[in-house]
Amino acid sequence: MSLKSFYGNEDNRRAYLVAAALPGEEDSIDSSLDELEDLANTCGFDVVARTTQNVKSISGSSYIGSGKLAEISEMAENADVDHLIFNAELSAAQFRNIAKETSAAVHDRTGVILEIFSDHARTDEGKIQVELARLRYRLTRLAGKGTELSRLGGGIGTRGPGETKLEQDRRAIQRRMGQLKKELDQLELRRKHQRSSRQRKDALVAAVVGYTNAGKSTLMNKLCGTDIPAENRLFMTLDPTARKLELRDGISYVLIDTVGFIREMPKHLKQAFKATLEEVVEADLILHLTDVSDKEAAMHRQVVDEQLSELGAGATDTFYIANKIDNKS
Ligand SMILES: Nc1nc2c(ncn2[C@@H]2O[C@H](COP(=O)(O)OP(=O)(O)OP(=O)(O)O)[C@@H](O)[C@H]2O)c(=O)[nH]1
Ligand SMILES: [Mg+2]
């Protein structure tokens, strides 16, 4: 499904970004919002303003304080802004309570990332992985709703109004997820065969990894003559591409372009893209690219290292590559 059909054919894509900053986060919140704006732009939104509320703790019911929420909602209405994008993964309850307070459409960071992934998936495997992640995300939302409605029903033994429908929805989602997992298992087998035939060819497998937009596909295109789409947009690449590279030292390499990393990668995506990320775990070498012209380069590098360790690739021989050095001021 394209982004356009997901959001309907509406023309108004004007959006506000909304963040809560905990004590100690006041300084880093701007760069976090810069990234959210890049994500929103990639998703086709036109960000017109951002609001940050400094809070002692995140509100479990509405993420930010209810007074601030009412203020933002009124501002949005007056400025003809139809979308509020929150800089977090909202819980089911937060989502519902916020939606009650505003006429604007409510989005969270995870939802925006999932939409970008959905729009950029090209292969069968990529599409299935994204659909699985989106269904898991929907299921968490439904779970919250179900609990609330069954409480409305009066407790044990009685069914809440609409609960049956919710149960049906939940079961339908679970059925679809089961189907998708089976399909994914088949594709994973094929991927494993491809990997072992690559290993038999005596080539060194090098995975090109890095934060999203670091320049991985551009490097791969230059070195291997591939034609992977490379643009100044986040998560352009979801599906790995492998290509042979013969160097003058006589060693044969297979380079693999991979999906980018981001801080606080939604857990549903991590889970769904496990098979793809196996390519990185099984590689002989890691070429870790960092966009050194980005003011958050050090954080990007740390996030990627942490996520590689989490995947089990922390001990793989790694070459750190400073990219976009021409762009550094
Ligand atoms: N100035 C400059 N720009 C670069 C360099 N390498 C890549 N870019 C640009 O950076 C943007 C992102 O490049 P990609 O190759 O798509 O980056 P990626 O890491 O594959 O990104 P994702 O697949 O979205 O995670 C593109 O607009 C490239 O033209 C470089 O060395 N210098
Ligand atoms: Mg890429």
Tab-separated table of C-alpha atoms and ligand atoms in Angstrom:
chain	number	residue	atom	x	y	z
A	1	MET	CA	0.000	0.000	0.000
A	2	SER	CA	1.395	3.418	-0.884
A	3	LEU	CA	1.615	6.204	1.663
A	4	LYS	CA	-1.023	8.076	-0.261
A	5	SER	CA	-3.575	5.294	-0.069
A	6	PHE	CA	-2.782	4.724	3.612
A	7	TYR	CA	-3.652	8.295	4.493
A	8	GLY	CA	-6.369	8.725	1.892
A	9	ASN	CA	-6.197	11.252	-0.879
A	10	GLU	CA	-6.072	14.204	1.411
A	11	ASP	CA	-3.935	17.137	0.355
A	12	ASN	CA	-3.247	18.531	3.781
A	13	ARG	CA	-0.044	16.897	4.980
A	14	ARG	CA	0.863	19.737	7.335
A	15	ALA	CA	2.128	18.343	10.605
A	16	TYR	CA	3.280	19.397	14.072
A	17	LEU	CA	5.976	17.456	15.878
A	18	VAL	CA	5.347	16.956	19.587
A	19	ALA	CA	7.989	15.896	22.112
A	20	ALA	CA	8.277	15.455	25.852
A	21	ALA	CA	11.746	16.082	27.297
A	22	LEU	CA	12.668	14.411	30.580
A	23	PRO	CA	15.142	16.098	32.937
A	24	GLY	CA	18.560	15.904	31.284
A	25	GLU	CA	17.095	15.556	27.776
A	26	GLU	CA	16.563	19.272	27.173
A	27	ASP	CA	19.767	19.571	25.112
A	28	SER	CA	19.412	16.429	23.012
A	29	ILE	CA	15.739	16.872	22.196
A	30	ASP	CA	16.423	19.179	19.246
A	31	SER	CA	18.550	16.643	17.414
A	32	SER	CA	16.000	13.959	18.190
A	33	LEU	CA	13.331	16.184	16.630
A	34	ASP	CA	15.580	16.893	13.619
A	35	GLU	CA	15.582	13.153	13.012
A	36	LEU	CA	11.818	12.908	13.509
A	37	GLU	CA	11.433	15.717	10.950
A	38	ASP	CA	13.596	13.778	8.448
A	39	LEU	CA	11.421	10.713	9.050
A	40	ALA	CA	8.245	12.774	8.645
A	41	ASN	CA	9.543	14.356	5.424
A	42	THR	CA	10.468	10.946	4.044
A	43	CYS	CA	6.897	9.923	4.859
A	44	GLY	CA	5.547	12.864	2.848
A	45	PHE	CA	4.603	15.227	5.693
A	46	ASP	CA	5.206	18.942	5.646
A	47	VAL	CA	6.421	19.833	9.138
A	48	VAL	CA	5.341	23.373	10.021
A	49	ALA	CA	6.239	23.541	13.728
A	50	ARG	CA	7.511	21.579	16.700
A	51	THR	CA	6.588	21.778	20.362
A	52	THR	CA	8.529	20.384	23.292
A	53	GLN	CA	7.248	20.142	26.836
A	54	ASN	CA	9.788	19.672	29.623
A	55	VAL	CA	8.297	17.091	31.966
A	56	LYS	CA	9.359	15.304	35.164
A	57	SER	CA	7.930	12.038	33.875
A	58	ILE	CA	6.075	10.847	30.764
A	59	SER	CA	2.312	10.856	31.252
A	60	GLY	CA	1.052	7.275	31.009
A	61	SER	CA	-2.343	8.485	29.853
A	62	SER	CA	-1.514	11.212	27.338
A	63	TYR	CA	2.316	11.285	26.892
A	64	ILE	CA	2.407	15.065	27.571
A	65	GLY	CA	0.301	17.021	30.068
A	66	SER	CA	-3.385	17.388	29.241
A	67	GLY	CA	-3.234	21.223	29.358
A	68	LYS	CA	-0.375	21.252	26.840
A	69	LEU	CA	-2.237	18.791	24.652
A	70	ALA	CA	-5.318	21.011	24.565
A	71	GLU	CA	-3.107	23.989	23.670
A	72	ILE	CA	-1.386	22.118	20.812
A	73	SER	CA	-4.702	20.830	19.530
A	74	GLU	CA	-6.127	24.355	19.373
A	75	MET	CA	-2.987	25.719	17.714
A	76	ALA	CA	-3.161	22.945	15.109
A	77	GLU	CA	-6.789	23.700	14.341
A	78	ASN	CA	-6.096	27.427	13.940
A	79	ALA	CA	-3.094	26.793	11.690
A	80	ASP	CA	-4.866	24.251	9.477
A	81	VAL	CA	-2.581	21.450	10.635
A	82	ASP	CA	-4.172	18.026	10.293
A	83	HIS	CA	-1.449	15.775	11.745
A	84	LEU	CA	0.298	15.514	15.102
A	85	ILE	CA	3.428	13.344	15.161
A	86	PHE	CA	4.671	12.302	18.610
A	87	ASN	CA	8.359	11.659	19.218
A	88	ALA	CA	7.862	8.262	20.885
A	89	GLU	CA	6.119	4.954	20.544
A	90	LEU	CA	2.758	5.694	22.151
A	91	SER	CA	0.932	3.034	24.126
A	92	ALA	CA	-2.578	2.020	23.084
A	93	ALA	CA	-4.040	4.059	25.957
A	94	GLN	CA	-1.964	7.168	25.150
A	95	PHE	CA	-3.031	6.922	21.513
A	96	ARG	CA	-6.722	6.751	22.353
A	97	ASN	CA	-6.660	9.465	24.984
A	98	ILE	CA	-4.766	11.861	22.717
A	99	ALA	CA	-7.117	11.125	19.796
A	100	LYS	CA	-10.080	12.067	22.014
A	101	GLU	CA	-8.590	15.502	22.620
A	102	THR	CA	-7.836	16.538	19.046
A	103	SER	CA	-9.425	16.541	15.638
A	104	ALA	CA	-5.988	16.070	14.017
A	105	ALA	CA	-4.762	12.594	13.026
A	106	VAL	CA	-2.411	11.164	15.666
A	107	HIS	CA	0.843	9.444	14.639
A	108	ASP	CA	3.810	8.171	16.593
A	109	ARG	CA	7.454	7.705	15.612
A	110	THR	CA	7.047	3.954	15.203
A	111	GLY	CA	4.017	4.382	12.940
A	112	VAL	CA	5.942	6.812	10.726
A	113	ILE	CA	8.930	4.439	10.464
A	114	LEU	CA	6.608	1.542	9.654
A	115	GLU	CA	4.962	3.558	6.872
A	116	ILE	CA	8.342	4.391	5.360
A	117	PHE	CA	9.313	0.726	5.461
A	118	SER	CA	6.001	-0.226	3.920
A	119	ASP	CA	6.483	2.241	1.099
A	120	HIS	CA	10.088	1.211	0.422
A	121	ALA	CA	9.761	-2.585	0.532
A	122	ARG	CA	10.400	-4.023	-2.931
A	123	THR	CA	10.966	-7.783	-2.664
A	124	ASP	CA	8.503	-10.431	-1.474
A	125	GLU	CA	10.612	-10.979	1.619
A	126	GLY	CA	10.770	-7.263	2.423
A	127	LYS	CA	7.019	-6.860	1.951
A	128	ILE	CA	6.229	-9.824	4.207
A	129	GLN	CA	8.625	-8.593	6.893
A	130	VAL	CA	7.025	-5.148	6.880
A	131	GLU	CA	3.494	-6.528	6.938
A	132	LEU	CA	4.398	-8.717	9.916
A	133	ALA	CA	5.825	-5.734	11.771
A	134	ARG	CA	2.708	-3.655	11.042
A	135	LEU	CA	0.403	-6.430	12.213
A	136	ARG	CA	2.355	-6.799	15.465
A	137	TYR	CA	2.019	-3.046	15.960
A	138	ARG	CA	-1.740	-3.210	15.316
A	139	LEU	CA	-2.113	-6.123	17.665
A	140	THR	CA	-0.580	-4.176	20.544
A	141	ARG	CA	-3.096	-1.409	19.895
A	142	LEU	CA	-6.005	-3.873	19.811
A	143	ALA	CA	-4.815	-5.560	22.999
A	144	GLY	CA	-5.215	-2.316	24.917
A	145	LYS	CA	-8.643	-1.693	23.476
A	146	GLY	CA	-9.843	-5.203	24.350
A	147	THR	CA	-8.880	-4.879	27.989
A	148	GLU	CA	-10.706	-1.611	28.310
A	149	LEU	CA	-13.863	-2.848	26.628
A	150	SER	CA	-14.046	-6.045	28.643
A	151	ARG	CA	-13.817	-3.946	31.794
A	152	LEU	CA	-16.765	-1.928	30.507
A	153	GLY	CA	-18.673	-5.190	30.190
A	154	GLY	CA	-18.769	-5.656	33.945
A	155	GLY	CA	-16.126	-8.267	34.626
A	156	ILE	CA	-15.855	-12.008	34.618
A	157	GLY	CA	-18.479	-13.918	32.684
A	158	THR	CA	-19.860	-11.005	30.714
A	159	ARG	CA	-18.713	-9.894	27.303
A	160	GLY	CA	-18.070	-6.206	26.746
A	161	PRO	CA	-19.835	-4.502	23.864
A	162	GLY	CA	-17.748	-4.970	20.761
A	163	GLU	CA	-15.466	-7.463	22.412
A	164	THR	CA	-16.534	-10.236	20.060
A	165	LYS	CA	-15.639	-8.088	17.079
A	166	LEU	CA	-12.295	-7.289	18.688
A	167	GLU	CA	-11.664	-10.950	19.355
A	168	GLN	CA	-12.475	-11.651	15.703
A	169	ASP	CA	-10.088	-8.926	14.547
A	170	ARG	CA	-7.384	-10.216	16.833
A	171	ARG	CA	-7.806	-13.766	15.593
A	172	ALA	CA	-7.815	-12.625	11.954
A	173	ILE	CA	-4.565	-10.744	12.530
A	174	GLN	CA	-3.014	-13.722	14.286
A	175	ARG	CA	-4.070	-16.033	11.446
A	176	ARG	CA	-2.540	-13.717	8.866
A	177	MET	CA	0.628	-13.455	10.934
A	178	GLY	CA	0.882	-17.263	11.068
A	179	GLN	CA	0.535	-17.410	7.280
A	180	LEU	CA	3.175	-14.718	6.763
A	181	LYS	CA	5.603	-16.423	9.154
A	182	LYS	CA	5.293	-19.640	7.134
A	183	GLU	CA	6.005	-17.790	3.883
A	184	LEU	CA	8.926	-16.052	5.534
A	185	ASP	CA	10.370	-19.378	6.712
A	186	GLN	CA	10.388	-20.593	3.094
A	187	LEU	CA	12.153	-17.463	1.906
A	188	GLU	CA	14.625	-17.741	4.770
A	189	LEU	CA	15.545	-21.240	3.617
A	190	ARG	CA	16.234	-19.909	0.134
A	191	ARG	CA	18.349	-17.115	1.617
A	192	LYS	CA	20.358	-19.676	3.636
A	193	HIS	CA	21.070	-21.694	0.469
A	194	GLN	CA	22.234	-18.570	-1.347
A	195	ARG	CA	24.489	-17.731	1.576
A	196	SER	CA	26.101	-21.139	1.750
A	197	SER	CA	26.743	-21.212	-2.011
A	198	ARG	CA	28.380	-17.799	-1.644
A	199	GLN	CA	30.590	-19.143	1.133
A	200	ARG	CA	31.570	-22.126	-1.009
A	201	LYS	CA	32.905	-19.776	-3.660
A	202	ASP	CA	35.786	-18.834	-1.379
A	203	ALA	CA	34.944	-15.169	-1.368
A	204	LEU	CA	35.207	-12.953	1.694
A	205	VAL	CA	31.766	-11.649	2.556
A	206	ALA	CA	31.759	-8.001	3.625
A	207	ALA	CA	28.546	-6.398	4.914
A	208	VAL	CA	28.212	-2.654	4.367
A	209	VAL	CA	26.412	-1.380	7.467
A	210	GLY	CA	25.649	1.969	9.058
A	211	TYR	CA	23.045	4.406	10.294
A	212	THR	CA	20.295	5.095	7.788
A	213	ASN	CA	21.359	7.576	5.077
A	214	ALA	CA	25.089	7.125	5.833
A	215	GLY	CA	25.796	6.432	2.139
A	216	LYS	CA	25.931	2.614	2.107
A	217	SER	CA	24.188	2.091	-1.236
A	218	THR	CA	26.177	4.894	-2.890
A	219	LEU	CA	29.435	3.205	-1.852
A	220	MET	CA	28.188	-0.164	-3.041
A	221	ASN	CA	27.148	1.340	-6.417
A	222	LYS	CA	30.561	2.957	-6.859
A	223	LEU	CA	32.527	-0.155	-5.920
A	224	CYS	CA	30.445	-2.817	-7.604
A	225	GLY	CA	28.626	-0.981	-10.400
A	226	THR	CA	25.242	-1.851	-8.936
A	227	ASP	CA	22.245	0.384	-9.504
A	228	ILE	CA	20.695	0.433	-6.027
A	229	PRO	CA	18.430	3.466	-5.495
A	230	ALA	CA	20.345	5.936	-3.300
A	231	GLU	CA	18.683	9.164	-2.213
A	232	ASN	CA	18.718	11.647	0.605
A	233	ARG	CA	15.827	9.869	2.292
A	234	LEU	CA	15.749	7.553	5.281
A	235	PHE	CA	15.460	3.789	4.827
A	236	MET	CA	15.713	3.841	1.036
A	237	THR	CA	17.177	0.337	1.196
A	238	LEU	CA	15.389	-2.478	2.992
A	239	ASP	CA	16.422	-5.523	1.004
A	240	PRO	CA	20.018	-6.710	0.959
A	241	THR	CA	21.875	-6.775	-2.380
A	242	ALA	CA	24.972	-8.930	-2.748
A	243	ARG	CA	27.552	-8.368	-5.512
A	244	LYS	CA	31.003	-9.712	-6.291
A	245	LEU	CA	34.023	-7.464	-6.165
A	246	GLU	CA	37.469	-8.479	-7.407
A	247	LEU	CA	40.290	-6.344	-6.081
A	248	ARG	CA	43.816	-6.020	-7.400
A	249	ASP	CA	45.133	-8.067	-4.476
A	250	GLY	CA	43.504	-11.066	-6.121
A	251	ILE	CA	41.030	-11.566	-3.282
A	252	SER	CA	37.387	-12.046	-4.202
A	253	TYR	CA	34.855	-10.296	-2.046
A	254	VAL	CA	31.092	-10.341	-1.917
A	255	LEU	CA	29.768	-6.996	-0.741
A	256	ILE	CA	26.295	-6.833	0.776
A	257	ASP	CA	24.292	-3.634	1.062
A	258	THR	CA	22.005	-3.757	4.105
A	259	VAL	CA	19.080	-2.025	5.792
A	260	GLY	CA	20.153	0.990	7.875
A	261	PHE	CA	20.031	1.332	11.643
A	262	ILE	CA	18.376	4.044	13.708
A	263	ARG	CA	18.275	4.809	17.414
A	264	GLU	CA	15.349	3.210	19.184
A	265	MET	CA	14.587	0.961	16.255
A	266	PRO	CA	10.981	-0.236	16.762
A	267	LYS	CA	11.078	-3.740	18.232
A	268	HIS	CA	8.509	-5.030	15.752
A	269	LEU	CA	10.856	-4.175	12.882
A	270	LYS	CA	13.896	-5.671	14.585
A	271	GLN	CA	11.984	-8.901	15.007
A	272	ALA	CA	10.596	-8.962	11.477
A	273	PHE	CA	13.948	-8.147	9.813
A	274	LYS	CA	15.870	-10.773	11.745
A	275	ALA	CA	16.432	-12.949	8.668
A	276	THR	CA	17.737	-10.042	6.603
A	277	LEU	CA	20.039	-9.001	9.407
A	278	GLU	CA	21.464	-12.529	9.535
A	279	GLU	CA	23.420	-11.442	6.451
A	280	VAL	CA	25.344	-9.088	8.705
A	281	VAL	CA	25.796	-11.632	11.471
A	282	GLU	CA	27.198	-14.218	9.056
A	283	ALA	CA	29.536	-11.849	7.213
A	284	ASP	CA	33.324	-12.250	7.481
A	285	LEU	CA	33.886	-8.504	7.593
A	286	ILE	CA	31.869	-5.432	8.460
A	287	LEU	CA	32.366	-2.130	6.681
A	288	HIS	CA	30.812	0.315	9.122
A	289	LEU	CA	30.050	3.604	7.374
A	290	THR	CA	29.383	6.815	9.288
A	291	ASP	CA	28.245	10.123	7.798
A	292	VAL	CA	30.864	12.266	9.536
A	293	SER	CA	29.278	15.482	8.244
A	294	ASP	CA	26.278	14.841	10.518
A	295	LYS	CA	26.596	16.570	13.889
A	296	GLU	CA	25.312	13.394	15.524
A	297	ALA	CA	27.994	11.212	13.870
A	298	ALA	CA	29.394	9.937	17.203
A	299	MET	CA	25.946	8.924	18.425
A	300	HIS	CA	25.161	7.236	15.084
A	301	ARG	CA	28.347	5.197	15.287
A	302	GLN	CA	27.586	4.161	18.860
A	303	VAL	CA	23.991	3.169	18.032
A	304	VAL	CA	25.173	1.001	15.127
A	305	ASP	CA	27.874	-0.655	17.265
A	306	GLU	CA	25.334	-1.364	20.009
A	307	GLN	CA	22.800	-2.818	17.591
A	308	LEU	CA	25.498	-4.965	15.932
A	309	SER	CA	26.476	-6.366	19.329
A	310	GLU	CA	22.841	-7.041	20.118
A	311	LEU	CA	22.565	-9.011	16.866
A	312	GLY	CA	25.619	-11.065	17.768
A	313	ALA	CA	28.001	-9.410	15.287
A	314	GLY	CA	29.957	-7.454	17.889
A	315	ALA	CA	33.118	-9.535	17.490
A	316	THR	CA	33.261	-9.504	13.656
A	317	ASP	CA	36.305	-7.746	12.149
A	318	THR	CA	35.119	-4.212	11.473
A	319	PHE	CA	36.513	-1.400	9.341
A	320	TYR	CA	35.203	2.020	10.280
A	321	ILE	CA	34.752	4.281	7.256
A	322	ALA	CA	34.322	8.047	7.589
A	323	ASN	CA	31.898	8.939	4.789
A	324	LYS	CA	30.726	12.291	3.330
A	325	ILE	CA	34.006	13.824	4.416
A	326	ASP	CA	33.620	16.231	1.462
A	327	ASN	CA	30.504	17.600	3.161
A	328	LYS	CA	32.121	18.262	6.511
A	329	SER	CA	32.247	21.932	7.470
B	1	LIG	N1	28.285	14.735	0.011
B	1	LIG	C1	28.224	13.411	-0.021
B	1	LIG	N2	27.007	12.822	-0.133
B	1	LIG	C2	26.977	11.475	-0.154
B	1	LIG	C3	28.131	10.660	-0.044
B	1	LIG	N3	27.748	9.368	-0.076
B	1	LIG	C4	26.401	9.368	-0.188
B	1	LIG	N4	25.921	10.620	-0.243
B	1	LIG	C5	24.512	11.038	-0.364
B	1	LIG	O1	23.821	10.653	0.831
B	1	LIG	C6	22.465	10.297	0.530
B	1	LIG	C7	22.168	8.921	1.080
B	1	LIG	O2	22.912	7.966	0.368
B	1	LIG	P1	22.514	6.430	0.304
B	1	LIG	O3	23.621	5.735	-0.439
B	1	LIG	O4	21.117	6.261	-0.188
B	1	LIG	O5	22.580	6.082	1.859
B	1	LIG	P2	22.205	4.706	2.563
B	1	LIG	O6	23.131	4.552	3.721
B	1	LIG	O7	22.187	3.606	1.570
B	1	LIG	O8	20.743	5.048	3.107
B	1	LIG	P3	19.492	4.079	3.489
B	1	LIG	O9	19.450	2.958	2.522
B	1	LIG	O10	18.336	4.997	3.372
B	1	LIG	O11	19.740	3.651	4.900
B	1	LIG	C8	22.336	10.394	-0.989
B	1	LIG	O12	21.731	11.640	-1.312
B	1	LIG	C9	23.781	10.323	-1.487
B	1	LIG	O13	23.960	10.998	-2.725
B	1	LIG	C10	29.405	11.328	0.076
B	1	LIG	O14	30.460	10.725	0.194
B	1	LIG	N5	29.368	12.693	0.095
B	2	MG	MG	20.693	2.376	1.016
